[in-house]
Coordinates of C-alpha atoms in Angstrom, one line a residue:
X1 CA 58.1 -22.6 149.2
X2 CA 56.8 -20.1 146.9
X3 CA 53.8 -22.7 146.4
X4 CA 53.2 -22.3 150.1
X5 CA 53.5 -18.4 150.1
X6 CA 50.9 -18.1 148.0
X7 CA 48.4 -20.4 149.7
X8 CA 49.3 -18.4 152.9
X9 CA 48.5 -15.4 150.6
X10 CA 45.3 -17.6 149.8
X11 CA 44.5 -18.0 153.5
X12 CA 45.2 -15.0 155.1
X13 CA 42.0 -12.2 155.1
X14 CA 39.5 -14.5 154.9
X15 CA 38.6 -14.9 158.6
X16 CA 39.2 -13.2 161.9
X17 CA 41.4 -16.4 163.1
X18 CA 44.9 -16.5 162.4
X19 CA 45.3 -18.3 159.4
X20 CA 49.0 -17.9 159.6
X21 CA 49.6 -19.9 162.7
X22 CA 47.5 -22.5 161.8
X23 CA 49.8 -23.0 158.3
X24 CA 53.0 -22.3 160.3
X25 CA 51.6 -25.5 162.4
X26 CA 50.7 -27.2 159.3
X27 CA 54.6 -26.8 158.0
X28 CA 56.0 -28.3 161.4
X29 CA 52.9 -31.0 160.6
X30 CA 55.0 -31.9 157.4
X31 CA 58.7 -31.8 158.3
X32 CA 57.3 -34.6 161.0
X33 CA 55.8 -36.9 158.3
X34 CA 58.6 -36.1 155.8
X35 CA 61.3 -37.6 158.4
X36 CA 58.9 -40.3 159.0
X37 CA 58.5 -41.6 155.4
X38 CA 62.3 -40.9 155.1
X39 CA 62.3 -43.4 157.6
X40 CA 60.4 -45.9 155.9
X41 CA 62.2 -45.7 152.9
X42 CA 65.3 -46.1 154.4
X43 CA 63.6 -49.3 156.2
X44 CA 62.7 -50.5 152.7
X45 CA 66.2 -50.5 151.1
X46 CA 67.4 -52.2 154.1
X47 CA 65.1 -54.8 153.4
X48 CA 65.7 -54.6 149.6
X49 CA 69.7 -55.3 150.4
X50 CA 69.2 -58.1 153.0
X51 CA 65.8 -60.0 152.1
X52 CA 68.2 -62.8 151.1
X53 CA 69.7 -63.5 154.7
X54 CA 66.0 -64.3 155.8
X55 CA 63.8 -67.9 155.7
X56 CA 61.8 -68.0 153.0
X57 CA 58.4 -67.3 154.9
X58 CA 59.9 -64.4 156.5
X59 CA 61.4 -63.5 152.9
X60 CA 58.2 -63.6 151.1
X61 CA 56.6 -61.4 153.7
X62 CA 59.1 -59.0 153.6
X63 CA 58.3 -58.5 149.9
X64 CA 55.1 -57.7 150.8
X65 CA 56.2 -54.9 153.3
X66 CA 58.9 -53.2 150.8
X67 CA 55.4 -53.3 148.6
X68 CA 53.2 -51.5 151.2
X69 CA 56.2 -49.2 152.2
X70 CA 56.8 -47.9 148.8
X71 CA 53.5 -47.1 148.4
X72 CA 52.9 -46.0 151.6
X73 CA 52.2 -42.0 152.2
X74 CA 53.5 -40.5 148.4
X75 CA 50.3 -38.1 148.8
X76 CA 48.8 -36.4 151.0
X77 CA 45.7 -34.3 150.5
X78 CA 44.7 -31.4 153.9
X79 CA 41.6 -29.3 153.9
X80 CA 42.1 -25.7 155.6
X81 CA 38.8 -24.8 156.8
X82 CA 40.0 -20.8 157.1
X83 CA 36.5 -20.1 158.8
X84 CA 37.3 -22.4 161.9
X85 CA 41.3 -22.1 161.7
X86 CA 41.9 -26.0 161.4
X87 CA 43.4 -27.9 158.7
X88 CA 42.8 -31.8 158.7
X89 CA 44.0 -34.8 156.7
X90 CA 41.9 -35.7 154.5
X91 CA 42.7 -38.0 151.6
X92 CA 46.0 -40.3 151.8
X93 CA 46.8 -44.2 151.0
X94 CA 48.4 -45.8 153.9
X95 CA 50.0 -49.1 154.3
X96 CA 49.2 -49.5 157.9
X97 CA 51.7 -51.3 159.2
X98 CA 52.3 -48.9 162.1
X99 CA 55.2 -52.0 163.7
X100 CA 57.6 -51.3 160.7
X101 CA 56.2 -47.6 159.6
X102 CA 56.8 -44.8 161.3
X103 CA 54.1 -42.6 159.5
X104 CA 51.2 -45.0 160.0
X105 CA 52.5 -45.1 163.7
X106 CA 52.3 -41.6 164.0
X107 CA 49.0 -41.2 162.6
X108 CA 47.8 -44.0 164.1
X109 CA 49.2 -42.6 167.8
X110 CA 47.7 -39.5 167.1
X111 CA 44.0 -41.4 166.5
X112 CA 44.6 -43.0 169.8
X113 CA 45.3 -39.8 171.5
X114 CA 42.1 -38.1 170.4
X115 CA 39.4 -40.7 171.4
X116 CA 41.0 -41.8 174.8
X117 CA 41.6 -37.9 175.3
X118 CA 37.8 -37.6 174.7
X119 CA 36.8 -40.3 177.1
X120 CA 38.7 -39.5 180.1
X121 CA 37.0 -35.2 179.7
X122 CA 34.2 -37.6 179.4
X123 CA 34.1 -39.4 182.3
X124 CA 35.7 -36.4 184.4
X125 CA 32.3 -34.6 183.6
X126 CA 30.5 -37.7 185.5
X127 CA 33.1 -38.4 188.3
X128 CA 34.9 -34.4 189.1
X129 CA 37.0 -36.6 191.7
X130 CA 38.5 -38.5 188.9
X131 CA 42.3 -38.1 188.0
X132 CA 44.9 -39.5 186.1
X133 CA 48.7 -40.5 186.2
X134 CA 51.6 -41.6 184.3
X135 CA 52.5 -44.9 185.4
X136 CA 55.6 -47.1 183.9
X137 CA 56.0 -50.8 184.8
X138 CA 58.9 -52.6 183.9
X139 CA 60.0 -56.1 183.6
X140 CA 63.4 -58.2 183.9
X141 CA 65.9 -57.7 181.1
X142 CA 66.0 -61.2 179.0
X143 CA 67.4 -62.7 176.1
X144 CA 64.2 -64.0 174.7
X145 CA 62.0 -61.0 174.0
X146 CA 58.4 -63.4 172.7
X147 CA 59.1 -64.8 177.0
X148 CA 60.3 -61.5 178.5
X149 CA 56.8 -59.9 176.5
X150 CA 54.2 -62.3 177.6
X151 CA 56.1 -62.5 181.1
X152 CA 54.9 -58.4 181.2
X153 CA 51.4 -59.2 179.8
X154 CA 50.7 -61.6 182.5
X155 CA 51.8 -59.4 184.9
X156 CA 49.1 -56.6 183.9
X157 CA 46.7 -59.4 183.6
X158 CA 47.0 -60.2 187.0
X159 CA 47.0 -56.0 188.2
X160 CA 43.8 -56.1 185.8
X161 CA 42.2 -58.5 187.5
X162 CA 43.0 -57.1 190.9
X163 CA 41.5 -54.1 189.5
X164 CA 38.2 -55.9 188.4
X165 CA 38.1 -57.5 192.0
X166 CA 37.7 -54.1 193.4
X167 CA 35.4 -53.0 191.0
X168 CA 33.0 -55.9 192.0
X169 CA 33.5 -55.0 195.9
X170 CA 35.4 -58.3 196.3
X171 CA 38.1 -58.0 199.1
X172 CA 41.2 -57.4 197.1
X173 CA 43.7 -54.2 198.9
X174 CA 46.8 -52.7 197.3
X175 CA 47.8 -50.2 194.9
X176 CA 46.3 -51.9 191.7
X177 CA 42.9 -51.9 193.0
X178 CA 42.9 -48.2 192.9
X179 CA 42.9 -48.5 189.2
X180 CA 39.8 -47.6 187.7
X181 CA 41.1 -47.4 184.4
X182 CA 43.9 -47.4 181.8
X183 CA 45.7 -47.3 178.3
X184 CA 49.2 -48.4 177.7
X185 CA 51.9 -48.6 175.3
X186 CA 54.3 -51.2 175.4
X187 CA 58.1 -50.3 174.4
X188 CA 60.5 -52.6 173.3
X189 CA 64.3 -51.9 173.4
X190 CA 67.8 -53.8 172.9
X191 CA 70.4 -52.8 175.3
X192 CA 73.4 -51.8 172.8
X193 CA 76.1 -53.5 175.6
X194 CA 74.0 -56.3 176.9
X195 CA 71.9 -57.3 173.8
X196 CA 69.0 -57.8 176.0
X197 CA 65.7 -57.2 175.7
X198 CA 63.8 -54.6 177.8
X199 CA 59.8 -54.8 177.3
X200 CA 58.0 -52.5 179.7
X201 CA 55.0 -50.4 179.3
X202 CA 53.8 -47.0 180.1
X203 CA 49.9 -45.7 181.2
X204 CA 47.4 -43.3 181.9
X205 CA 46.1 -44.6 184.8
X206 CA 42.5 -43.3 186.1
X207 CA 41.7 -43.2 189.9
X208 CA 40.4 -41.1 192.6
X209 CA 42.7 -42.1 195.7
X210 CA 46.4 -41.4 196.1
X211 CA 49.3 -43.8 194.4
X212 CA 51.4 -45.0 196.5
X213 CA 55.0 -45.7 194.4
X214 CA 56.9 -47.9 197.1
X215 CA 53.5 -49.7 197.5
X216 CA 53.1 -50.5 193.8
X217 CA 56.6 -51.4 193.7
X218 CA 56.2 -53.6 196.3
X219 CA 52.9 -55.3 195.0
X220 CA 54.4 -55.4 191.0
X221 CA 57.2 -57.2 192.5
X222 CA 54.8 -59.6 194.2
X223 CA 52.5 -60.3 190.7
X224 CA 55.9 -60.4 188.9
X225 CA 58.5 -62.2 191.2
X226 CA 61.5 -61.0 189.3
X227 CA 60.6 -57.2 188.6
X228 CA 59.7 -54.3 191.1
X229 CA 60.6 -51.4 189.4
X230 CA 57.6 -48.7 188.7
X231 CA 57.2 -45.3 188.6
X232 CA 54.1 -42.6 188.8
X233 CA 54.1 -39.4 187.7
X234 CA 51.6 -36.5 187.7
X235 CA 50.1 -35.2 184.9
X236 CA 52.0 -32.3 183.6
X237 CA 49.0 -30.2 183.0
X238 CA 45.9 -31.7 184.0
X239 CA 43.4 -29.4 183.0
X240 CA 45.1 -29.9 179.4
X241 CA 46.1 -33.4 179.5
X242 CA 46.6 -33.8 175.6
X243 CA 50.8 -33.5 176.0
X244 CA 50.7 -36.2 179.0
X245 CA 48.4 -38.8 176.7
X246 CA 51.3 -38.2 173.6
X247 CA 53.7 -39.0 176.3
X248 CA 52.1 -42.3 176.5
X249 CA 51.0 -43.2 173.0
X250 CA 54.6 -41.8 171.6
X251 CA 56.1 -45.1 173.3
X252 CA 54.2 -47.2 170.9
X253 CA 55.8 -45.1 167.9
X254 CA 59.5 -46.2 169.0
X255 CA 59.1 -49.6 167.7
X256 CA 59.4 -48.2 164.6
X257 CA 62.3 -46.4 165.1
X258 CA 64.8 -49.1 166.1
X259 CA 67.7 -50.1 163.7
X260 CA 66.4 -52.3 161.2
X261 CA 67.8 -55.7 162.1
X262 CA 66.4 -55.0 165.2
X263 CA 63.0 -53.7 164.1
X264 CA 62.6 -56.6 161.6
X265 CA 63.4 -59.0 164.1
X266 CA 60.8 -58.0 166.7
X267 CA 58.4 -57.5 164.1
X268 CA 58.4 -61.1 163.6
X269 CA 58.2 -61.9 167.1
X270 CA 55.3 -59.6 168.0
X271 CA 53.9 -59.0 164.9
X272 CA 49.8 -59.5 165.5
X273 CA 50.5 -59.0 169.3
X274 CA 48.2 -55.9 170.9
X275 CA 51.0 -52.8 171.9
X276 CA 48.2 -50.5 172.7
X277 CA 46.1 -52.3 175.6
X278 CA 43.4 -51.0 178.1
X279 CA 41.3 -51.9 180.8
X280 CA 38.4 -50.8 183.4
X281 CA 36.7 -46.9 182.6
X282 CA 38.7 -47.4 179.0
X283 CA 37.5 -50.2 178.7
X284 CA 36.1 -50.3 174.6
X285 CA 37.2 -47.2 173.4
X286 CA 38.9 -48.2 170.2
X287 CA 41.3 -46.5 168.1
X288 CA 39.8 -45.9 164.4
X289 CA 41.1 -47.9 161.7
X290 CA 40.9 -45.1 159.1
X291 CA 44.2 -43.3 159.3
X292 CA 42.8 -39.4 158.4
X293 CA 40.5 -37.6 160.1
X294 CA 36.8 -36.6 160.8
X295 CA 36.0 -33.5 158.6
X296 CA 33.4 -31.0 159.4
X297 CA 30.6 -30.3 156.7
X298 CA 29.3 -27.9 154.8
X299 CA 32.2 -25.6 155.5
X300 CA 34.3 -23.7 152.3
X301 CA 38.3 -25.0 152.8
X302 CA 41.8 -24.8 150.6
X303 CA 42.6 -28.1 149.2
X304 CA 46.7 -28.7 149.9
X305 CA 48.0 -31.7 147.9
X306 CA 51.3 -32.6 149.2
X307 CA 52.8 -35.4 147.4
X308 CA 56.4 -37.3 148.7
X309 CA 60.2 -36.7 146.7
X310 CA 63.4 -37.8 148.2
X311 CA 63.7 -34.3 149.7
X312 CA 60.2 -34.4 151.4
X313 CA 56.7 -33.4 151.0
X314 CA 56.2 -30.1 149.4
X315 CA 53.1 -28.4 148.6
X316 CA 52.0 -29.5 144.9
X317 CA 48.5 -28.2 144.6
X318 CA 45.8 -26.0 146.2
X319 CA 42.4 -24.4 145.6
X320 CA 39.9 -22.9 147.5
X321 CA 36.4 -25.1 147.5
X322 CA 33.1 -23.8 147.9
X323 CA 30.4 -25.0 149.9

């Protein structure tokens, strides 16, 4: 703390913005990823203590993940550019396996957030009439989750290509037609009493006419034949839709956060499978595969080294650097 206190002291007076929110933001930044890698390690003694009760393929991959886990995330190196008020990750080694680790997840959420963020301002420059909702599609509880998945990605295979119908004027009406675009998230969840698997999947959905919910109930039972339950919500904020696209892109981070037996168990079942999907105006917007971010040049920053104990991150190192 008294590390921190004096980069704050560091910070402070050297621009007009406020320096101190930005750090106070940075701190709340930090506790996130500290609970995160907690997380991970706590993943990687399960493993440690139960490796043996697994088949020898699985076993031997497992020894790779404790691997990646334990080196996943011990540093992490921020600039504060103090004459613009941000601060952005920098430097870190990453194991990027986001299906078992909660901090790649997070960062790699976050990436997701930005560039489809960026896209949909973009196209609501070229289409004012454009808007967005939150739309959740759901799928029959069932024992086997590799069926009771690919049962839910056919279904938005056949809405996608109701969708691309429309698009190319062919006579196709309904709900899913409407859909000019999207990004998704699927979640995957155990019921506790029933021990059954509950895939389903949550969107942005970009369109210019009205939803209609009991309509696309109606029309996901239809493509599904044993599911109808939907629902569409309004952005919270559309003018500042960044909280509504973490709502979606969160849902992909709670695979990671399952007990272990049950996290380690789905990872081998979906492991390789897409959980972040999109289709129509999103159509090739891809999330980075470098885990820090985009840094601005030829601007003077504090270097702030955080590096990973059994108590968290905490600030190790800092200095200012010059441009």
């Amino acid at each position: 703390m008294n590390d921190q206190k004096k980069a704050l002291e560091l910070i402070s007076g050297q621009t007009e913005i406020n320096s101190r929110d930005e750090i106070e933001g940075q701190n709340a930044r930090i506790a996130r990823y500290s609970k995160a890698k907690r997380h991970a390690d706590q993943l990687r003694q399960y493993i440690e203590e139960h490796a043996s009760e697994y088949q020898d393929k699985q076993k031997n991959e497992l020894v790779g993940i404790t691997e990646k886990l334990c080196a996943c995330g011990n540093y992490l190196l921020f600039h504060h550019y103090f004459t613009i008020g941000k601060v952005r990750l920098a430097k870190a080694h990453f194991c990027k396996k986001h299906l078992v680790c909660p901090l790649c997840a997070i960062r790699r959420g976050a990436k997701g957030v930005r560039v489809h963020l960026e896209a949909f301002l973009y196209l609501r420059t070229q289409n004012p009439a454009l808007t967005a909702s939150l739309v959740t599609l759901t799928v029959k509880n069932g024992p086997d989750l590799l069926e009771r998945f690919e049962h839910l990605q056919t279904g938005i295979k056949k809405a996608n290509k109701r969708m691309r119908n429309a698009r190319h004027r062919k006579k196709c009406p309904g709900e899913f037609a409407k859909f000019l675009g999207y990004v998704g998230s699927y979640e995957v969840k155990k019921g506790r009493n029933s021990k059954l698997w509950h895939p389903h999947c949550h969107m942005i959905v970009l369109h210019d006419q009205p939803l209609n919910q009991e309509k696309l109930s109606e029309e996901w039972r239809e493509i599904m034949g044993d599911s109808f339950v939907v629902d569409i919500s309004p952005l919270q904020n559309p003018e500042n839709p960044a909280a509504d696209f973490c709502e979606v892109f969160k849902y992909a981070l709670k695979f990671s956060s399952m007990a272990p037996a049950e996290l380690l168990e789905a990872y081998f079942i979906l492991a390789g499978k897409r959980l972040i999907f999109s289709g129509g105006l999103f159509r090739g917007v891809e999330i980075p595969e470098d885990l820090t971010d985009d840094l601005p040049e030829d601007l003077p920053y504090i270097e702030l080294m955080y590096r990973y104990t059994e108590a968290g991150y905490s600030l190790t190192e800092f200095k200012r650097i010059e441009k």
